[in-house]
PDB file of C-alpha atoms in Angstrom:
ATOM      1  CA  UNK A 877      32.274 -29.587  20.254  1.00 63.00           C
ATOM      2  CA  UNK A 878      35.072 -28.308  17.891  1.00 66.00           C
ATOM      3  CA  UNK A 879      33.373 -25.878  15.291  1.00 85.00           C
ATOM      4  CA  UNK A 880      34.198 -23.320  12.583  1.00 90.00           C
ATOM      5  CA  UNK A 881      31.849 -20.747  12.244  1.00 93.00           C
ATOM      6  CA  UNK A 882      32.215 -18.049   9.720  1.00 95.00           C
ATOM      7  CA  UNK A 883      29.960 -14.761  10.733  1.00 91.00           C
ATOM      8  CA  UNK A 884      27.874 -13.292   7.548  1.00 90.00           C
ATOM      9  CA  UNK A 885      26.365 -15.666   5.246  1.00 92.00           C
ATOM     10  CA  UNK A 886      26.765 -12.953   2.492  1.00 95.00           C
ATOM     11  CA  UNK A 887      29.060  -9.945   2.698  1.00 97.00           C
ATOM     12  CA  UNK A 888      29.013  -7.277  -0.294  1.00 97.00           C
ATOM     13  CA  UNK A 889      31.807  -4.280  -0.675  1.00 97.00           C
ATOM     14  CA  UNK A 890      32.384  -2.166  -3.445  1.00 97.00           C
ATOM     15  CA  UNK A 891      35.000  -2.382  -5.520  1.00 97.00           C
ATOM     16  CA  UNK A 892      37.895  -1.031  -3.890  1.00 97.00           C
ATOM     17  CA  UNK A 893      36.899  -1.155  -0.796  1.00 97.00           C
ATOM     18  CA  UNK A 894      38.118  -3.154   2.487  1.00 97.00           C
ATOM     19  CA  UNK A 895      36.939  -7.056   2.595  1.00 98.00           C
ATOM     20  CA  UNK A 896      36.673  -8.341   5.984  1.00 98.00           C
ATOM     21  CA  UNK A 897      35.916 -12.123   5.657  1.00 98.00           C
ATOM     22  CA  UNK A 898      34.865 -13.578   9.701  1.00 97.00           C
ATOM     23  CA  UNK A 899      36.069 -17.246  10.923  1.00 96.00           C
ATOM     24  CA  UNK A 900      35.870 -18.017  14.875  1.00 94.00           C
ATOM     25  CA  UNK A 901      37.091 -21.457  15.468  1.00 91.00           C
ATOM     26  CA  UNK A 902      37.355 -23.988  18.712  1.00 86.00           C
ATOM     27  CA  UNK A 903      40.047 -26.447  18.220  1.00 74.00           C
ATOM     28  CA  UNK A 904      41.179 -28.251  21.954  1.00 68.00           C
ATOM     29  CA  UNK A 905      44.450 -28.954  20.364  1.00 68.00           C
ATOM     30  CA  UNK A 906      46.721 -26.233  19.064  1.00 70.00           C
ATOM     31  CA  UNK A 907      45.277 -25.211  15.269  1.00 78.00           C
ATOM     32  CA  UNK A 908      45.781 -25.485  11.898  1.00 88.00           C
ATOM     33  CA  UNK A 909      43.691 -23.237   9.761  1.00 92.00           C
ATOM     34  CA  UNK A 910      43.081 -22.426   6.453  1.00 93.00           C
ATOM     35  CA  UNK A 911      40.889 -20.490   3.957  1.00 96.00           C
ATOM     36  CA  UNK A 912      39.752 -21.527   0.869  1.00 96.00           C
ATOM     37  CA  UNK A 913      37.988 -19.605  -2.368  1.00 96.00           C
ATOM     38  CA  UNK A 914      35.541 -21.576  -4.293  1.00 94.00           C
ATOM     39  CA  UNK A 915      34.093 -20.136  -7.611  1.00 92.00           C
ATOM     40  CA  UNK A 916      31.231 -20.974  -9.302  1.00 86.00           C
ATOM     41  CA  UNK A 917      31.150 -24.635 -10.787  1.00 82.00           C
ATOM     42  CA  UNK A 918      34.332 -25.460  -9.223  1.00 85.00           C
ATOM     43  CA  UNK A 919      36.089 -27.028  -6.239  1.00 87.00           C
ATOM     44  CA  UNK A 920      38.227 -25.353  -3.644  1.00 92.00           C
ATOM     45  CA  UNK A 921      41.559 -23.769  -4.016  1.00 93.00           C
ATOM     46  CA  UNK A 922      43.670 -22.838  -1.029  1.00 94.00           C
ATOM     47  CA  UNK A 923      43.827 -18.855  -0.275  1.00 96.00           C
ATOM     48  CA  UNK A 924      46.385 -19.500   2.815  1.00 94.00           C
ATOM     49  CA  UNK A 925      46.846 -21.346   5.658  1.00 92.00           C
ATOM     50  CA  UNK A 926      48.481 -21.478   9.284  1.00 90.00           C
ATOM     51  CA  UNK A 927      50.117 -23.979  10.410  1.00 83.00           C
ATOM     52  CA  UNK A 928      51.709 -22.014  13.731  1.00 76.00           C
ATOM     53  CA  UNK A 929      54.605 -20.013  12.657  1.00 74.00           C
ATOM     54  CA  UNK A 930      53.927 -16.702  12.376  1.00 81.00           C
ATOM     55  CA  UNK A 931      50.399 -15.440  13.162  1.00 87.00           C
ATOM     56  CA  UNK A 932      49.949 -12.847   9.970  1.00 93.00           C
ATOM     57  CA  UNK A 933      49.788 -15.240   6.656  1.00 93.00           C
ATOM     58  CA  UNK A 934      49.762 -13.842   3.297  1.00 94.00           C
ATOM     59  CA  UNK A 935      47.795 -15.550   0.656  1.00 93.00           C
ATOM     60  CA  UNK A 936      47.116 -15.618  -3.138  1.00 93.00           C
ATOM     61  CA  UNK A 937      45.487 -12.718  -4.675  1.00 92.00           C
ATOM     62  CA  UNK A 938      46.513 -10.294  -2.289  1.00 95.00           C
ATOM     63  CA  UNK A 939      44.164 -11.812   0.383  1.00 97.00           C
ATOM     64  CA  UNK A 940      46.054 -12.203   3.963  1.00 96.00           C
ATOM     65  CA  UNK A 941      44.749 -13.338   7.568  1.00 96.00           C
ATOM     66  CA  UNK A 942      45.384 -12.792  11.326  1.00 94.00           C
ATOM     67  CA  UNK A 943      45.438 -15.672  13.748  1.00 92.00           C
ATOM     68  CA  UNK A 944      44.314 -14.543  17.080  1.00 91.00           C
ATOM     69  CA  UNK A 945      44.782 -16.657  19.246  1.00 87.00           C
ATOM     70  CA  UNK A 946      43.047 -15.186  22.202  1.00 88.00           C
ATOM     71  CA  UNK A 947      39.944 -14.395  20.278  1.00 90.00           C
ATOM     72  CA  UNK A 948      39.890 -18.052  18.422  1.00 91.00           C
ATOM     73  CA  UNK A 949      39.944 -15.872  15.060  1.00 93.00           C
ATOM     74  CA  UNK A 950      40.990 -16.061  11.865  1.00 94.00           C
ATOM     75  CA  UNK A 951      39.665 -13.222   9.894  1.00 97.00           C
ATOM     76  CA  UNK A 952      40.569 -13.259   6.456  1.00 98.00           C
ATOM     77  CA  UNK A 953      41.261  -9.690   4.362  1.00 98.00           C
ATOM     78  CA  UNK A 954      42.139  -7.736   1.686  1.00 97.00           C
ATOM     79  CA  UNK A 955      42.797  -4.100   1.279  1.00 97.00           C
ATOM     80  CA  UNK A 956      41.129  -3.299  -1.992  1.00 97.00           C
ATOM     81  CA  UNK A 957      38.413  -5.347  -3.434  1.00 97.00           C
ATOM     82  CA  UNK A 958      38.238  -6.511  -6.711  1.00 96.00           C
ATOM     83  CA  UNK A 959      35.423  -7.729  -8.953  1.00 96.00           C
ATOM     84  CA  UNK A 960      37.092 -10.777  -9.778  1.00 95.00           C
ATOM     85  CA  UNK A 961      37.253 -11.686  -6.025  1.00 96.00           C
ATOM     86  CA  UNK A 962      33.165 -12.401  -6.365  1.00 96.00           C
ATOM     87  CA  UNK A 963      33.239 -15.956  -4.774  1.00 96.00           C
ATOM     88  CA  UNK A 964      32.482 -17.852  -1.527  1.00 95.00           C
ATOM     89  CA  UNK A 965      34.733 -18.254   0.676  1.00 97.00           C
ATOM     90  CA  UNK A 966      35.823 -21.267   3.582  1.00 96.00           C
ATOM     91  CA  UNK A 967      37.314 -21.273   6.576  1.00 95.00           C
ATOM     92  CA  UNK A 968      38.627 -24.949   7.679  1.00 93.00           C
ATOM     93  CA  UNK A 969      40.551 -26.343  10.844  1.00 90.00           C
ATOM     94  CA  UNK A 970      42.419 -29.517  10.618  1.00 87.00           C
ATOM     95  CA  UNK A 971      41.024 -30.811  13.706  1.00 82.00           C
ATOM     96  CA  UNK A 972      43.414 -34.321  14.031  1.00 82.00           C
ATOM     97  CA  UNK A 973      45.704 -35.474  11.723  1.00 80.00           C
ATOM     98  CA  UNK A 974      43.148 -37.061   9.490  1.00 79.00           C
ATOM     99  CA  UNK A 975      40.238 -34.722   9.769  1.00 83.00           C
ATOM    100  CA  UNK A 976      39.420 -31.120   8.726  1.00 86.00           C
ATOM    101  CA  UNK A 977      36.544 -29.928   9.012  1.00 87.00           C
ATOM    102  CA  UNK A 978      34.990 -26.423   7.406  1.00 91.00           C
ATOM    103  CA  UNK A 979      32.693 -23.405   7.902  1.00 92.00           C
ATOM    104  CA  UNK A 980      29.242 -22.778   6.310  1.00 92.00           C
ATOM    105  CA  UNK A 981      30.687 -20.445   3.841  1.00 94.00           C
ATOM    106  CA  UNK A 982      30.836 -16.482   2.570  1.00 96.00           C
ATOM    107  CA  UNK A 983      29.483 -15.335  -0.676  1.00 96.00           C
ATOM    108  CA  UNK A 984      31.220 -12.495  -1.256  1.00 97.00           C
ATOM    109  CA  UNK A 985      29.611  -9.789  -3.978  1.00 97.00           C
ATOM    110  CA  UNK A 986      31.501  -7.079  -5.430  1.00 96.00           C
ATOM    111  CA  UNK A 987      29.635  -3.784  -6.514  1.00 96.00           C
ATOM    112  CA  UNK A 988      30.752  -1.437  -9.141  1.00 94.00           C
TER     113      UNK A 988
ATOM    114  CA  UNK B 885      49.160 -33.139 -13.659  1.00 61.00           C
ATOM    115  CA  UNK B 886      45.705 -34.100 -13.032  1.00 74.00           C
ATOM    116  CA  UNK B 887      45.179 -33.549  -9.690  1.00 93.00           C
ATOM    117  CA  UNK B 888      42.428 -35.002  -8.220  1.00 95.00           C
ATOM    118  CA  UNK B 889      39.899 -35.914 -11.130  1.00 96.00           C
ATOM    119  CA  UNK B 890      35.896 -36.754 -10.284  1.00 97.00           C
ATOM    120  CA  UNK B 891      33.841 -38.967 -12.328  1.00 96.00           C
ATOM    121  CA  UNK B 892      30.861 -38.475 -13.539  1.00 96.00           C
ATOM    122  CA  UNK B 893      30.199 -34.317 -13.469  1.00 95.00           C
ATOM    123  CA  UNK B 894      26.485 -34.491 -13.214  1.00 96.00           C
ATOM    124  CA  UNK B 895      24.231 -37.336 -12.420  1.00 96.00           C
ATOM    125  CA  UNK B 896      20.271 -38.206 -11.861  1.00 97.00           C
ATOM    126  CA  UNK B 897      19.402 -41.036 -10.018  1.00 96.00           C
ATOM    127  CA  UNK B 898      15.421 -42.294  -9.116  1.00 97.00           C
ATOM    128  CA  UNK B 899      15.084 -43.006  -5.290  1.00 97.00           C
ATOM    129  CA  UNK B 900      16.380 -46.864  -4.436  1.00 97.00           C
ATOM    130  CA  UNK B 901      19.327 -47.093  -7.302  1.00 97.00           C
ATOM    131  CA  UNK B 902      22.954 -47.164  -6.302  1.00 95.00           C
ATOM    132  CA  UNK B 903      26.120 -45.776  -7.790  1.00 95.00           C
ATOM    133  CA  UNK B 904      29.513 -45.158  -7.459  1.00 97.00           C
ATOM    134  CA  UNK B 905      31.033 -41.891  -7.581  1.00 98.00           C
ATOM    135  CA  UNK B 906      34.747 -41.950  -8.991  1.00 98.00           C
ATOM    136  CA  UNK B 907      37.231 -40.017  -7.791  1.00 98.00           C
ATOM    137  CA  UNK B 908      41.259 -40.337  -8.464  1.00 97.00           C
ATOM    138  CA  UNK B 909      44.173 -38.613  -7.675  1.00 97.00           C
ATOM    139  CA  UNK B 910      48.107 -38.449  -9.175  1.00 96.00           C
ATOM    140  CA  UNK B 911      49.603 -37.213  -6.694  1.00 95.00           C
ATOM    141  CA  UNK B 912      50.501 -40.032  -4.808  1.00 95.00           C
ATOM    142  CA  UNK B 913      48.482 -38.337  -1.974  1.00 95.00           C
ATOM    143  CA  UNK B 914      47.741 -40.356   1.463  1.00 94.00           C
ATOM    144  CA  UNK B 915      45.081 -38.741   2.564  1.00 95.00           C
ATOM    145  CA  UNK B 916      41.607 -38.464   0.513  1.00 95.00           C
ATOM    146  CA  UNK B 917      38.275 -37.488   1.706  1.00 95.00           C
ATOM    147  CA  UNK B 918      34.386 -37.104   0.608  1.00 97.00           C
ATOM    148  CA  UNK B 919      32.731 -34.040   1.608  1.00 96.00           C
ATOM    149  CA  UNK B 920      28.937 -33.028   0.628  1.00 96.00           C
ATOM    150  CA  UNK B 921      28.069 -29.042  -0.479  1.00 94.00           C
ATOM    151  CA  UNK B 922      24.767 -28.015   0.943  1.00 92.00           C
ATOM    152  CA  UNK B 923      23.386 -24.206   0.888  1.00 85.00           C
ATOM    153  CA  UNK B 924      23.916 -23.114   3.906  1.00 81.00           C
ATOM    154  CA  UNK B 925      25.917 -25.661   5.628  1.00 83.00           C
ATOM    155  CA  UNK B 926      29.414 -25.398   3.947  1.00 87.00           C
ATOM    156  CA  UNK B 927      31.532 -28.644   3.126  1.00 91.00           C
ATOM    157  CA  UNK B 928      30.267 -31.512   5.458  1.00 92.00           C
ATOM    158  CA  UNK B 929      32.858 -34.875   5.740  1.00 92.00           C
ATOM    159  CA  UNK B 930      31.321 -38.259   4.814  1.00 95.00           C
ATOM    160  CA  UNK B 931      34.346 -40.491   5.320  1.00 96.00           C
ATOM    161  CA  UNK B 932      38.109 -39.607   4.303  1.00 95.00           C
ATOM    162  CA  UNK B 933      40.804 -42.489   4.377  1.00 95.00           C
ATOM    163  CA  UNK B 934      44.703 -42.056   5.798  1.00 93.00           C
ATOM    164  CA  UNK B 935      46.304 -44.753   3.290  1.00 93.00           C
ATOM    165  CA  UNK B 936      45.186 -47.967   1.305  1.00 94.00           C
ATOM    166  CA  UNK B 937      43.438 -50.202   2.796  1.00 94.00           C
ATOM    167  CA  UNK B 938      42.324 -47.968   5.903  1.00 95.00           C
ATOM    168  CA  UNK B 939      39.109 -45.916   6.153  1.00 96.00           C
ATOM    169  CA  UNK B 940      36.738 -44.430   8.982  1.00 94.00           C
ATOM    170  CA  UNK B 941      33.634 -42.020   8.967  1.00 94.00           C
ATOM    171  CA  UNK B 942      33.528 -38.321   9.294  1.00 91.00           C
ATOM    172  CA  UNK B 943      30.014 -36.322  10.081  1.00 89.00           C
ATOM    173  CA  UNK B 944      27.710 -37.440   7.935  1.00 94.00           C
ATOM    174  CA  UNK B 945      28.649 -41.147   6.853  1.00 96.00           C
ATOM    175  CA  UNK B 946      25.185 -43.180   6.676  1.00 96.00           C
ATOM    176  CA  UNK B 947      24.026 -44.228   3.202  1.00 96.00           C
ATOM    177  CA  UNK B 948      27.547 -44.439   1.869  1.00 97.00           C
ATOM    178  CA  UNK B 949      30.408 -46.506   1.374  1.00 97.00           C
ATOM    179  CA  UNK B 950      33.696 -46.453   0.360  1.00 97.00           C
ATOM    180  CA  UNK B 951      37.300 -48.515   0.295  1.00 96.00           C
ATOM    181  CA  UNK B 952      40.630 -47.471  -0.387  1.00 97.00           C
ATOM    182  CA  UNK B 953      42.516 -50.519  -2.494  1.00 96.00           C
ATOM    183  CA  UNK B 954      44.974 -48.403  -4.024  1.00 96.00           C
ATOM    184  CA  UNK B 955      46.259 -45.086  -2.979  1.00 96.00           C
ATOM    185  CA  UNK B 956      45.164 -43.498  -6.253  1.00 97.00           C
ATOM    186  CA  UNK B 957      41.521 -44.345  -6.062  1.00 97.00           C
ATOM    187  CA  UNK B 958      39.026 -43.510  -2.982  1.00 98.00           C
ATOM    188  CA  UNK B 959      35.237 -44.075  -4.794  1.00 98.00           C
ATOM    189  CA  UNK B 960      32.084 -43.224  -2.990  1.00 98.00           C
ATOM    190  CA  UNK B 961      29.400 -45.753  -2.943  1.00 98.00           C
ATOM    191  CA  UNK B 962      25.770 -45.109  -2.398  1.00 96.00           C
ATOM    192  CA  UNK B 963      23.617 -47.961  -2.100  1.00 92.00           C
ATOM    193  CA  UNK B 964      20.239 -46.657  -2.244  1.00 96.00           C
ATOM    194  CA  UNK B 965      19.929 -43.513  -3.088  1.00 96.00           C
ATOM    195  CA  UNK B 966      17.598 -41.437  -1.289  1.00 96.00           C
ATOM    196  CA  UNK B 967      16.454 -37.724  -2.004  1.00 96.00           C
ATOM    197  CA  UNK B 968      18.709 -36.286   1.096  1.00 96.00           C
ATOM    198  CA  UNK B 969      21.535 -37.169  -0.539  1.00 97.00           C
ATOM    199  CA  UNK B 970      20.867 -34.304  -3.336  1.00 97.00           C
ATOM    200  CA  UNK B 971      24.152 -32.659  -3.159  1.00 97.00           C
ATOM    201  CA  UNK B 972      27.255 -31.491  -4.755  1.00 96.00           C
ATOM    202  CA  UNK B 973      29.946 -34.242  -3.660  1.00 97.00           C
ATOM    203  CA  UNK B 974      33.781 -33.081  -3.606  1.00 96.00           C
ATOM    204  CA  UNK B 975      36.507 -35.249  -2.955  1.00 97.00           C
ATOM    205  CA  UNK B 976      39.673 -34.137  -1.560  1.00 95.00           C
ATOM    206  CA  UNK B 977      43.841 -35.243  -1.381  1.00 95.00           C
ATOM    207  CA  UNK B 978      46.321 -34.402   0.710  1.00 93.00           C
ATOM    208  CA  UNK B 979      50.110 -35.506   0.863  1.00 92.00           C
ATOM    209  CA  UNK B 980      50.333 -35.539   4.822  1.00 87.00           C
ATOM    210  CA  UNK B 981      48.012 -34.379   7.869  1.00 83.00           C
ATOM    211  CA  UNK B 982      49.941 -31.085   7.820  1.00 81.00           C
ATOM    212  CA  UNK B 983      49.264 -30.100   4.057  1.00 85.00           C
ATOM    213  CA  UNK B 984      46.163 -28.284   2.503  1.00 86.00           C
ATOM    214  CA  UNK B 985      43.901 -30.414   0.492  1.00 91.00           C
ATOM    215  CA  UNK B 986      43.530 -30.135  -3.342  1.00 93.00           C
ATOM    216  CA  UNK B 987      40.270 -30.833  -4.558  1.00 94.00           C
ATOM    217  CA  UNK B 988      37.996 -32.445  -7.556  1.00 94.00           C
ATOM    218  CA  UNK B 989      35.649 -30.092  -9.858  1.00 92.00           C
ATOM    219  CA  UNK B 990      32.644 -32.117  -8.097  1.00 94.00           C
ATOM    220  CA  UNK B 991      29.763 -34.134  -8.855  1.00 96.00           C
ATOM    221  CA  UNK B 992      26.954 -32.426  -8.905  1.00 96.00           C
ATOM    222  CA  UNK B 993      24.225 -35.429  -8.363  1.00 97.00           C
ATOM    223  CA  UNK B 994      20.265 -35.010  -8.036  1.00 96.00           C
ATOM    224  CA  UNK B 995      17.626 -37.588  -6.546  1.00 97.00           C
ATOM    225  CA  UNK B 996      14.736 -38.362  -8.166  1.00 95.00           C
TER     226      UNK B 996
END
């Protein structure tokens, strides 16, 4: 079956620090990927996506991702955390032209 | 610009009564789609829609309804509402099968 699945249901970093945000993916048709940030009380806004043109894709916020195609990854990260970066975050594949379908979600806590 | 606008915010329903949840977009999107919010189990798709007048089912599609009559407007219809289908509804637009989605601020509706 074709599945997102993002590793860690929670991740916490201090401030400053690395974030390393997991997605593995199975798509049987060449991918389209994305990453979304949703804060609390509010829908989804698009961090980046990759649509097959060149496998590093930089994002809002400073957040960027890797598409690895030989791993089925799409690890999303940022250098230096921030404690406005406190949200949970989705990985989604477009899996056909009409459907996309997303991970279980990230919360991702920031400490001082 | 709107964007994609959800009607109501918050709703309580008792067990057995039906509503419709409203959701619109200005974007002159083809593409719309209903996804539930569970802990846990990230954004699940309901049904979605690829134009006016054309709709099909995603993952989780039983105990809801919807029609597409004009490409702003894609409601969600649930006919008699049962407990499981506690949830935080988003709905979603997209110009073409290659672009992100933009999404709604949510419903958040509870089952009595």
């Amino acid at each position: 079956a074709q599945s997102v699945t993002q590793l860690g249901s929670h991740v916490s970093v201090s401030e400053g620090a690395l974030v390393l945000l997991r997605c593995n993916y199975s798509s049987s048709v060449p991918p389209y990927l994305f990453w979304y940030v949703q804060y609390p009380n509010q829908g989804l806004q698009l961090l980046l996506k990759y649509t097959s043109a060149a496998t590093l894709v930089k994002g809002i916020n400073g957040f960027e991702a890797e598409f690895k195609k030989s791993e089925t990854s799409f690890h999303l990260t940022k250098p230096s955390a921030h404690m406005s970066d406190a949200a949970e975050y989705f990985c989604a594949v477009r899996l056909s032209a009409s459907k996309i379908i997303f991970g279980s979600g990230t919360r991702l806590s920031i400490r001082p | 610009n709107a964007g994609v606008t959800q009607t109501p915010k918050f709703q309580v329903l008792k067990t057995g009564q039906s509503m419709t949840l409203q959701c619109a977009q200005d974007m002159n999107h083809e593409y719309m789609s209903w996804y539930r919010q569970d802990p846990g189990m990230g954004l699940r798709l309901i049904h979605y829609s690829v134009g006016a007048g054309i709709t099909d089912q995603g993952e989780v599609p039983n105990g809801y309804n919807v029609s597409r009559s004009t490409t702003e407007d894609f409601p969600l219809r649930l006919l008699s509402a049962a407990p499981s289908q506690t949830s935080v509804y988003f709905c979603a637009s997209r110009r073409d099968s290659n672009q992100p989605q933009h999404f709604g601020d949510g419903t958040r509706l509870s089952i009595l």
